[in-house]
């Protein structure tokens, strides 16, 4: 067990920054009477949320200002209540729609179903949602629509002025996700053409000034504006007073060598020693979340986890598992939710009293010089650390265990994260998902759309393998059963076949180290992709085992990711064809150590080196076929006399 500051031996530390400010403040009288655990009527519960007191103020600002910025801490009711206030005030009359965007799909589904429940309507009718591959709305009925900011951007392609929306609420703006930032830029333009449109920008942190000055009209425009009687173009800012409880912060005394192990043992000792209350653990992604779930489950052999309900939470989790996370904890039990930073601000979990913060999250980084974008595990910012800690103080005073030293927090953590737009490759935002779409289109020509769609669905999962520590060897052996000489994409096809032949059995998955949840989710995505493909006139057809055409279709879409093995390379060094960057096949790939001469990768991850994940071998002549403009055959030109 890692050493934390012990309560009692020293004063509990409520202070977490150099300015010496107390971070979490005590609650207002409103919430102290009840924990909000769902016994009160829906209306009572709604009235208890901090935003309720601001209902009139919010509606007034929306009426009178083109843009309203609303700041309030997580759980104050911004997402679930404001769209309802707007609807009650008539903003959805005359066939208009109120939109509320979220950076994450899981959050979209969860808040939409919560709002439908509060309004007593069927999800998909008056209240609906749209995420990629899933549209749960009704053209005639839906008045409040939750959607990812990415989906709203996509809608702009058909309807550039977003004319069906009366109010667009851009939620979680503090996250500065890539799509949010692009969306804000475009909405500012739309506003000039549609003065009747109202924007609400909501955020959990006080970064409102920046956003406000972005939406401020220029002096010249302001002068023009005084003529008409439209809303005030100057944005209004409203801050909703929160209701957090005190959260005691504990730091490890020495840096931990392995945050996963440290997180697991911290959970076990909280469970042993602390009063009832749920635990929220922040890790980085599906891989380490699955590993932690496994480690914690194994503890049942030593009887150390009795009464502990272990629940993973990441986007891509099947619906039924999401519901478990949000359902109330049975009496006498303790939930431990192991989450990515999705639980940092986008989702409110009710009974959390303890937070275990690894100090890391997966972040996207882009190097414009090498043209390489990668998802890497990186330290979080102070702002994130505070948000994470705040999750422990929702229902009563809580505790947050930081798996890093106080010194590190004070001296080394950056104050705020870098907005995603500054660390991403913008291609995929400018052209929506060009590579996979191109592959699916090409598969039509090659007569292998069924296979390519299956591959696309499996590639969209973070990982279909269960990788727990200490079982790497067994996993490698299991992979051999499915491994295809052509590479990972074809291996995916074998896994899919096996899964279907097993009758989609979870036992079969378990035996083969395959993540059952990921497979179930992949089947859903596959069905959606098939529907979309059919709508685009693609004929669903199988190549009946002619794998060469599948590889050609992948080459047609992913030609930009082609790499060539360095001649005489003894350690498997590849160079990207486009920019001559050094890359290596990831050890998780079935082509690791096989090192075919020419490969195409699906994505890159960087740790100590740039690794290619999900790799397939190709024939270089296909590259010229796929993209002649890209790979011109460089024959020496005859010299003219
Ligand atoms: O957006 P914000 O973080 O300000 O709060 P919210 O998501 O609107 O959540 C307000 C309240 O609704 C939370 O305190 C939860 O009690 C409840 N809620 C829920 O029970 N289930 C959900 N899926 C979402 C919210
Ligand atoms: Mg929210």
XYZ file of C-alpha atoms and ligand atoms in Angstrom:
667
model
C 0.000 0.000 0.000
C 1.298 3.431 -0.842
C 1.984 5.809 1.999
C -0.455 8.687 2.218
C -0.598 11.546 4.629
C -2.572 10.021 7.428
C -5.524 11.845 8.859
C -4.953 12.397 12.550
C -1.173 12.297 12.438
C -1.135 15.634 10.736
C -3.699 18.267 9.954
C -5.922 17.201 7.062
C -4.913 19.088 3.987
C -7.636 21.065 2.383
C -5.279 23.371 0.625
C -3.989 22.394 -2.724
C -2.381 25.324 -4.391
C 0.452 27.705 -3.898
C -1.871 30.645 -3.361
C -2.995 28.862 -0.241
C -6.657 29.074 -1.143
C -9.027 26.517 0.308
C -10.285 24.692 -2.677
C -13.598 23.225 -1.701
C -16.117 25.152 0.249
C -18.989 23.998 2.360
C -22.420 23.636 1.039
C -25.322 26.012 1.132
C -28.307 24.998 3.225
C -30.127 23.771 0.155
C -28.525 20.401 -0.134
C -27.595 19.459 3.398
C -30.964 18.033 4.327
C -30.914 15.195 1.849
C -28.345 13.411 -0.204
C -30.507 13.571 -3.281
C -30.651 9.816 -3.500
C -33.764 9.572 -5.575
C -36.411 9.322 -2.914
C -37.738 12.819 -3.458
C -40.140 13.448 -6.326
C -38.534 14.416 -9.597
C -39.787 17.965 -9.238
C -38.313 18.248 -5.714
C -35.008 16.883 -6.933
C -34.925 19.409 -9.739
C -35.659 22.261 -7.365
C -32.805 21.231 -5.155
C -30.200 21.679 -7.887
C -28.168 24.908 -7.709
C -29.207 26.100 -11.190
C -32.860 26.088 -10.147
C -32.388 29.311 -8.178
C -31.052 30.914 -11.356
C -33.856 29.795 -13.634
C -35.308 33.270 -14.180
C -31.885 34.863 -14.537
C -30.800 32.299 -17.120
C -33.980 32.724 -19.159
C -33.679 36.504 -18.990
C -30.080 36.445 -20.220
C -30.907 34.084 -23.059
C -33.789 36.310 -24.099
C -31.715 39.477 -24.106
C -28.245 38.333 -25.167
C -27.087 36.529 -28.269
C -24.603 34.571 -26.181
C -24.857 33.583 -22.536
C -21.945 31.956 -20.745
C -22.920 29.907 -17.742
C -20.338 28.701 -15.280
C -21.160 26.207 -12.586
C -19.442 23.247 -11.071
C -20.174 19.698 -12.109
C -23.469 18.445 -10.774
C -25.105 21.843 -10.428
C -27.688 20.931 -13.059
C -26.479 22.815 -16.129
C -26.836 20.009 -18.638
C -30.031 18.395 -17.471
C -31.945 21.507 -16.377
C -31.157 24.376 -18.742
C -32.611 22.655 -21.839
C -35.772 21.963 -19.850
C -35.992 25.591 -18.677
C -35.687 26.691 -22.302
C -38.407 24.346 -23.420
C -40.715 25.438 -20.604
C -40.128 29.053 -21.654
C -41.219 28.358 -25.228
C -37.930 28.104 -27.116
C -39.031 24.849 -28.744
C -42.329 26.145 -30.052
C -43.122 26.400 -33.744
C -41.179 23.272 -34.602
C -37.883 24.655 -33.346
C -35.344 22.512 -31.529
C -33.119 23.118 -28.532
C -29.703 21.520 -28.992
C -27.219 20.661 -26.289
C -23.779 19.397 -27.291
C -21.322 17.268 -25.324
C -17.765 16.332 -26.173
C -18.413 12.666 -25.360
C -20.928 10.201 -26.724
C -21.417 8.372 -23.463
C -22.372 11.638 -21.772
C -24.860 12.353 -24.564
C -26.682 9.069 -24.039
C -26.676 9.351 -20.299
C -27.967 12.917 -19.968
C -30.572 12.406 -22.679
C -32.066 9.437 -20.899
C -31.973 11.303 -17.593
C -33.827 14.291 -19.072
C -36.407 12.053 -20.771
C -36.969 10.376 -17.418
C -37.356 13.707 -15.602
C -39.846 14.899 -18.202
C -41.676 11.594 -18.133
C -41.364 11.079 -21.878
C -40.037 8.265 -24.000
C -36.418 8.686 -25.048
C -36.283 9.331 -28.778
C -39.534 11.267 -28.884
C -39.706 14.694 -27.230
C -36.180 14.247 -25.922
C -33.699 12.521 -28.173
C -30.025 12.201 -28.912
C -27.678 11.691 -31.824
C -24.173 10.318 -31.675
C -22.074 8.904 -34.453
C -23.731 5.762 -35.782
C -26.784 6.213 -33.590
C -29.717 8.550 -34.103
C -32.388 8.344 -31.422
C -34.558 11.282 -32.466
C -37.859 11.750 -34.198
C -38.082 14.433 -36.886
C -41.607 15.454 -35.914
C -41.471 15.059 -32.167
C -38.004 15.835 -30.859
C -37.777 19.234 -29.170
C -34.698 18.777 -26.990
C -31.803 17.108 -28.697
C -28.511 16.072 -27.132
C -25.643 15.409 -29.507
C -21.888 15.305 -29.648
C -20.242 18.471 -30.901
C -18.789 16.339 -33.701
C -22.265 15.362 -34.884
C -23.396 18.988 -34.879
C -20.391 19.881 -37.023
C -21.451 17.142 -39.423
C -25.008 18.486 -39.525
C -23.592 21.806 -40.658
C -22.568 20.188 -43.920
C -26.227 19.719 -44.864
C -27.569 22.781 -43.117
C -24.782 25.350 -42.740
C -26.889 27.761 -40.684
C -28.275 25.048 -38.409
C -31.624 26.609 -39.071
C -33.782 24.160 -37.156
C -32.240 25.101 -33.826
C -33.465 28.031 -31.772
C -30.888 27.674 -29.015
C -27.607 25.812 -29.131
C -26.010 25.034 -25.817
C -22.354 24.141 -26.152
C -21.654 22.254 -22.975
C -18.369 21.401 -21.256
C -16.648 24.220 -23.099
C -13.855 24.246 -20.508
C -12.660 20.934 -21.935
C -11.625 22.749 -25.071
C -12.108 19.618 -27.113
C -11.134 19.936 -30.741
C -14.707 19.761 -32.028
C -15.940 22.200 -29.386
C -13.375 24.781 -30.412
C -14.125 24.404 -34.106
C -17.833 24.536 -33.350
C -17.483 27.765 -31.361
C -15.626 29.331 -34.257
C -18.328 28.372 -36.744
C -21.199 29.320 -34.446
C -19.789 32.799 -34.159
C -20.091 33.092 -37.937
C -23.613 31.658 -37.980
C -24.662 34.184 -35.373
C -24.012 37.062 -37.767
C -26.367 35.532 -40.311
C -28.974 34.435 -37.770
C -29.491 37.106 -35.121
C -32.430 35.177 -33.681
C -30.196 32.217 -32.786
C -29.168 32.017 -29.153
C -25.987 30.431 -27.872
C -25.379 29.162 -24.396
C -21.863 28.188 -23.564
C -21.482 26.315 -20.351
C -18.380 25.448 -18.500
C -17.350 23.965 -15.195
C -14.448 26.315 -14.687
C -14.071 30.035 -14.591
C -12.360 30.385 -17.930
C -15.375 32.371 -19.080
C -13.464 35.576 -19.825
C -11.618 34.105 -22.788
C -14.789 32.740 -24.315
C -16.588 35.984 -23.669
C -13.982 38.077 -25.437
C -14.052 35.641 -28.345
C -17.772 36.253 -28.789
C -17.585 39.994 -28.213
C -18.444 41.863 -31.380
C -15.844 44.184 -32.825
C -16.308 47.928 -32.230
C -17.441 48.441 -35.788
C -20.057 45.713 -35.583
C -21.216 47.068 -32.279
C -21.840 50.437 -33.878
C -23.827 48.802 -36.672
C -25.807 46.790 -34.210
C -27.334 49.681 -32.273
C -29.622 50.283 -35.248
C -31.739 47.158 -34.948
C -33.502 45.759 -31.937
C -31.958 42.311 -31.810
C -30.410 40.827 -28.695
C -27.379 42.394 -27.110
C -24.355 41.106 -28.988
C -22.131 41.427 -25.946
C -22.033 38.027 -24.163
C -23.461 37.769 -20.662
C -21.724 35.729 -17.974
C -23.557 34.029 -15.144
C -21.893 32.054 -12.417
C -23.955 29.442 -10.608
C -22.978 28.955 -7.025
C -22.036 25.341 -6.432
C -22.737 23.054 -3.572
C -19.610 20.998 -3.079
C -18.625 19.620 0.308
C -15.135 19.650 1.758
C -12.749 17.204 0.202
C -9.671 16.202 2.104
C -6.664 15.755 -0.136
C -4.031 13.103 0.515
C -0.794 12.787 -1.395
C 1.577 9.860 -1.579
C 4.752 10.473 0.390
C 6.991 9.069 -2.330
C 6.385 8.791 -6.066
C 4.722 5.493 -6.963
C 6.505 3.259 -9.464
C 3.295 1.729 -10.826
C 0.130 3.800 -10.651
C -2.121 0.891 -11.542
C -0.919 -1.263 -8.685
C -0.977 1.735 -6.336
C -4.526 2.593 -7.368
C -5.729 -0.933 -6.750
C -4.163 -1.214 -3.324
C -5.483 2.222 -2.374
C -9.003 1.077 -3.244
C -8.583 -2.052 -1.158
C -7.394 -0.149 1.870
C -10.189 2.411 1.562
C -12.568 -0.520 1.479
C -10.933 -2.016 4.580
C -10.666 1.102 6.646
C -13.072 3.800 5.571
C -16.757 4.370 6.167
C -19.257 3.382 3.448
C -19.379 5.441 0.278
C -18.511 4.752 -3.342
C -15.066 5.061 -4.855
C -14.159 6.649 -8.184
C -10.783 5.747 -9.645
C -9.320 7.763 -12.526
C -7.128 5.814 -14.926
C -6.325 6.538 -18.561
C -8.044 4.157 -20.959
C -9.745 0.875 -21.604
C -6.468 -1.058 -21.352
C -5.512 -0.062 -17.861
C -9.136 0.048 -16.710
C -9.594 -3.573 -17.759
C -6.329 -4.466 -16.058
C -7.457 -2.804 -12.810
C -10.829 -4.557 -12.959
C -8.988 -7.831 -13.328
C -6.578 -7.113 -10.456
C -9.429 -6.119 -8.167
C -11.467 -9.154 -9.126
C -8.536 -11.404 -8.374
C -8.475 -10.059 -4.853
C -11.668 -11.980 -4.249
C -9.494 -15.059 -3.812
C -8.008 -13.462 -0.730
C -11.469 -12.341 0.272
C -10.351 -8.718 0.305
C -12.989 -7.319 -1.972
C -16.162 -8.552 -0.358
C -19.049 -6.179 -0.813
C -17.192 -4.353 -3.569
C -18.961 -3.879 -6.904
C -16.336 -3.289 -9.563
C -17.495 -1.255 -12.580
C -15.511 0.031 -15.562
C -16.516 3.291 -17.257
C -15.221 4.435 -20.614
C -16.785 5.511 -23.870
C -17.720 2.548 -25.990
C -19.030 0.661 -22.985
C -22.273 -1.173 -23.841
C -25.501 0.406 -22.625
C -26.280 -2.211 -19.982
C -22.916 -1.673 -18.319
C -23.354 2.081 -18.366
C -26.645 1.674 -16.595
C -24.972 -0.307 -13.818
C -22.617 2.579 -13.165
C -25.523 4.974 -12.683
C -27.827 2.702 -10.710
C -27.914 3.212 -6.933
C -25.523 1.152 -4.834
C -27.321 -1.635 -2.941
C -27.323 -1.299 0.833
C -24.221 -2.705 2.499
C -22.242 -2.660 -0.742
C -19.641 -0.285 -2.071
C -19.235 0.601 -5.729
C -15.849 1.250 -7.232
C -16.102 2.921 -10.606
C -12.913 2.766 -12.642
C -13.075 5.488 -15.235
C -11.266 7.506 -17.861
C -11.465 11.263 -17.472
C -15.036 11.033 -18.732
C -16.125 11.153 -15.081
C -14.063 14.294 -14.517
C -16.823 16.704 -15.533
C -19.115 15.218 -18.175
C -20.933 12.758 -15.961
C -22.241 13.068 -12.456
C -22.059 9.956 -10.336
C -24.204 10.319 -7.274
C -22.722 8.407 -4.334
C -18.985 9.041 -4.732
C -17.181 9.826 -1.471
C -13.637 8.706 -2.328
C -11.580 9.573 -5.376
C -8.350 7.851 -6.341
C -6.484 9.977 -8.891
C -3.678 8.383 -10.905
C -2.590 11.798 -12.160
C -2.665 10.685 -15.787
C -4.995 10.732 -18.748
C -4.781 9.806 -22.416
C -4.205 12.875 -24.526
C -3.869 13.475 -28.200
C -0.640 14.976 -29.417
C 0.265 16.020 -32.889
C 3.672 16.781 -34.233
C 3.212 18.937 -37.317
C 6.803 18.462 -38.419
C 6.649 14.691 -38.549
C 2.919 14.743 -39.350
C 2.373 12.155 -36.668
C -0.552 12.224 -34.298
C -0.619 9.975 -31.299
C -2.617 9.246 -28.188
C -0.310 9.165 -25.255
C -0.623 8.800 -21.534
C 0.379 12.151 -20.099
C 0.179 13.945 -16.741
C -3.008 15.878 -16.112
C -3.120 19.572 -15.201
C -3.866 21.107 -11.812
C -7.258 22.145 -13.127
C -8.051 18.505 -13.925
C -6.721 17.312 -10.573
C -9.096 19.723 -8.824
C -12.040 18.605 -10.927
C -11.265 15.008 -10.105
C -11.032 15.720 -6.389
C -14.301 17.635 -6.523
C -16.121 14.453 -7.567
C -15.690 13.184 -3.992
C -17.661 16.023 -2.448
C -21.028 15.639 -4.101
C -23.127 14.078 -1.358
C -21.074 14.589 1.786
C -17.520 15.477 2.756
C -15.138 13.223 0.869
C -11.532 12.237 0.434
C -9.238 12.322 -2.556
C -6.109 10.180 -2.765
C -3.614 11.530 -5.245
C -1.077 9.004 -6.426
C 1.563 11.684 -6.770
C 3.444 13.779 -4.278
C 2.376 17.180 -3.067
C 5.684 18.523 -4.258
C 4.875 17.280 -7.744
C 1.434 18.852 -7.666
C 2.779 22.203 -6.515
C 5.943 22.422 -8.552
C 5.496 20.378 -11.671
C 1.908 20.079 -12.723
C 0.890 22.670 -15.288
C -1.928 24.965 -14.275
C -4.148 24.179 -17.223
C -4.138 21.695 -20.071
C -3.334 22.646 -23.651
C -6.487 22.925 -25.768
C -6.827 19.920 -28.028
C -6.913 22.090 -31.132
C -3.259 22.919 -30.508
C -2.252 19.285 -30.295
C -4.220 17.578 -33.058
C -3.937 16.872 -36.688
C -6.759 18.922 -38.140
C -7.266 16.804 -41.239
C -9.952 14.609 -39.732
C -11.921 17.654 -38.640
C -11.746 19.229 -42.020
C -12.621 16.026 -43.838
C -14.792 13.809 -41.643
C -12.928 10.486 -41.161
C -11.558 10.214 -44.603
C -9.514 7.038 -44.355
C -12.044 4.557 -43.108
C -14.768 5.995 -45.368
C -12.498 5.705 -48.363
C -11.761 2.098 -47.439
C -15.446 1.252 -47.221
C -16.127 2.926 -50.561
C -13.238 1.028 -52.140
C -14.527 -2.244 -50.708
C -17.572 -1.827 -52.921
C -15.387 -2.048 -56.025
C -13.421 -4.943 -54.649
C -16.529 -6.846 -53.539
C -15.516 -7.181 -49.896
C -17.708 -4.662 -48.086
C -18.802 -7.182 -45.413
C -15.225 -7.905 -44.386
C -14.124 -4.278 -44.476
C -17.100 -3.175 -42.379
C -16.319 -5.868 -39.820
C -12.715 -4.697 -39.683
C -13.770 -1.056 -39.379
C -16.058 -1.928 -36.471
C -13.355 -3.844 -34.631
C -10.775 -1.124 -35.291
C -13.095 1.413 -33.703
C -12.760 -0.393 -30.365
C -9.830 0.700 -28.227
C -8.827 -2.920 -27.892
C -10.573 -6.233 -28.282
C -8.010 -8.079 -26.180
C -7.932 -8.359 -22.432
C -4.444 -7.507 -21.382
C -3.807 -7.911 -17.704
C -0.414 -7.830 -16.110
C 1.262 -11.131 -15.775
C -0.846 -12.721 -18.496
C 1.002 -11.269 -21.482
C 2.426 -14.649 -22.362
C -0.926 -16.417 -22.355
C -2.423 -13.617 -24.407
C 0.338 -13.968 -26.977
C -0.318 -17.681 -27.214
C -4.036 -17.146 -27.603
C -3.444 -14.609 -30.330
C -1.586 -17.204 -32.321
C -4.850 -19.121 -32.657
C -6.287 -16.217 -34.613
C -3.157 -14.729 -36.095
C -3.169 -14.237 -39.850
C 0.039 -13.909 -41.798
C -1.378 -10.833 -43.531
C -1.637 -8.928 -40.277
C -3.926 -7.611 -37.581
C -6.862 -6.624 -39.750
C -7.225 -10.157 -41.037
C -6.696 -11.458 -37.512
C -9.708 -9.367 -36.521
C -11.738 -11.172 -39.151
C -10.737 -14.506 -37.625
C -11.695 -13.337 -34.148
C -15.033 -12.119 -35.451
C -15.691 -15.433 -37.159
C -14.843 -17.346 -33.995
C -17.103 -15.104 -31.930
C -20.040 -15.643 -34.272
C -19.396 -19.402 -34.387
C -19.362 -19.517 -30.593
C -22.842 -18.003 -30.703
C -21.466 -14.762 -29.287
C -20.552 -16.489 -26.096
C -18.973 -14.585 -23.234
C -17.357 -17.811 -22.047
C -15.634 -18.212 -25.382
C -14.348 -14.641 -25.124
C -13.084 -15.194 -21.625
C -11.251 -18.329 -22.661
C -9.602 -16.498 -25.537
C -8.663 -13.297 -23.677
C -11.124 -11.365 -25.784
C -13.036 -8.460 -24.345
C -16.665 -9.538 -24.533
C -17.996 -6.008 -24.034
C -15.856 -4.673 -26.832
C -17.110 -7.444 -29.125
C -20.745 -6.727 -28.297
C -20.181 -3.053 -28.956
C -18.355 -3.835 -32.203
C -21.387 -5.798 -33.391
C -23.560 -2.747 -32.791
C -21.155 -0.491 -34.672
C -21.000 -3.046 -37.476
C -24.763 -2.997 -37.880
C -24.782 0.796 -37.976
C -22.006 0.874 -40.539
C -23.879 -1.632 -42.700
C -26.972 0.554 -42.635
C -24.957 3.644 -43.544
C -23.170 1.779 -46.331
C -26.451 0.600 -47.791
C -27.806 4.113 -47.694
C -24.765 5.181 -49.709
C -25.542 2.540 -52.313
C -22.782 0.163 -51.293
C -23.582 -3.461 -52.052
C -23.050 -5.657 -49.001
C -20.938 -8.457 -50.281
C -18.416 -10.905 -48.917
C -15.215 -11.750 -50.760
C -15.519 -15.336 -49.487
C -11.991 -15.610 -48.209
C -10.192 -13.731 -50.968
C -8.172 -11.679 -48.513
C -6.099 -9.942 -51.144
C -8.996 -7.694 -52.119
C -9.532 -6.731 -48.484
C -5.910 -5.665 -48.280
C -6.300 -3.673 -51.478
C -9.348 -1.877 -50.129
C -7.447 -0.985 -46.951
C -4.564 0.273 -49.049
C -6.987 2.455 -51.003
C -8.082 4.179 -47.797
C -4.923 4.194 -45.731
C -2.236 4.715 -48.372
C -0.972 7.714 -46.433
C 0.027 5.358 -43.603
C 2.295 3.178 -45.704
C 5.704 2.256 -44.293
C 8.674 0.425 -45.624
C 11.115 -1.738 -43.697
C 14.569 -0.206 -43.714
C 16.916 -2.216 -45.901
C 19.278 -4.242 -43.733
C 17.331 -3.333 -40.629
C 18.134 -5.816 -37.888
C 15.731 -4.365 -35.327
C 12.602 -3.846 -37.391
C 12.968 -0.151 -38.174
C 10.428 1.122 -40.654
C 10.170 4.508 -42.302
C 6.906 6.174 -43.232
C 6.791 6.658 -46.965
C 5.475 10.183 -46.737
C 7.767 11.761 -44.181
C 10.515 9.203 -43.610
C 9.823 8.977 -39.896
C 11.200 6.053 -37.971
C 8.442 3.763 -36.717
C 8.211 0.236 -35.327
C 5.570 -2.468 -35.230
C 3.857 -2.491 -31.844
C 4.551 -5.611 -29.744
C 0.806 -6.273 -29.578
C 0.640 -6.739 -33.344
C 0.677 -10.231 -34.858
C 3.310 -8.901 -37.246
C 5.680 -7.965 -34.418
C 9.055 -9.565 -35.223
C 7.633 -10.776 -38.567
C 8.501 -7.456 -40.168
C 7.132 -7.694 -43.713
C 8.749 -5.344 -46.173
C 5.765 -3.110 -46.787
C 3.001 -2.408 -44.272
C 0.156 -0.034 -43.606
C -0.758 0.915 -40.065
C -4.068 2.010 -38.589
C -2.727 4.306 -35.873
C 0.437 5.280 -34.067
C 1.140 5.265 -30.374
C 4.225 6.805 -28.930
C 5.940 5.678 -25.821
C 9.690 5.395 -26.008
C 9.335 5.161 -29.801
C 6.630 5.554 -32.416
C 4.773 2.270 -32.618
C 2.363 1.236 -35.349
C -0.813 -0.344 -33.956
C -2.867 -2.680 -36.121
C -0.688 -3.366 -39.085
C -1.304 -5.159 -42.374
C 1.206 -6.202 -45.005
C 0.727 -4.914 -48.525
C 2.224 -5.042 -51.961
C 3.845 -1.718 -52.904
C 2.358 -1.811 -56.384
C -1.083 -1.354 -54.799
C 0.027 2.019 -53.489
C 0.463 3.396 -56.963
C -2.885 1.928 -57.891
C -4.519 3.530 -54.855
C -2.944 6.937 -55.038
C -0.960 7.599 -58.184
C -0.655 11.302 -57.316
C 0.977 10.314 -54.068
C 3.299 7.567 -55.090
C 4.468 8.471 -58.529
C 6.807 5.909 -59.824
C 10.087 7.659 -59.661
C 11.865 6.518 -62.747
C 14.860 8.484 -63.851
C 13.787 10.781 -66.609
C 15.651 10.499 -69.887
C 17.749 13.543 -70.449
C 16.555 15.530 -73.417
C 19.109 16.446 -75.983
O -24.237 19.584 -16.045
P -23.965 19.602 -14.585
O -22.680 18.939 -14.255
O -24.035 20.971 -14.004
O -25.114 18.760 -13.854
P -26.137 17.713 -14.484
O -25.428 16.755 -15.360
O -27.286 18.459 -15.058
O -26.592 16.890 -13.219
C -27.540 17.375 -12.294
C -28.026 16.259 -11.425
O -28.779 15.362 -12.188
C -26.912 15.424 -10.819
O -26.637 15.891 -9.548
C -27.482 14.057 -10.734
O -28.072 13.877 -9.498
C -28.588 14.039 -11.753
N -28.263 13.154 -12.873
C -28.565 11.801 -12.817
O -29.062 11.352 -11.816
N -28.286 10.963 -13.872
C -27.699 11.447 -14.979
N -27.438 10.629 -15.995
C -27.360 12.809 -15.062
C -27.671 13.632 -13.992
Mg -22.911 18.745 -17.435
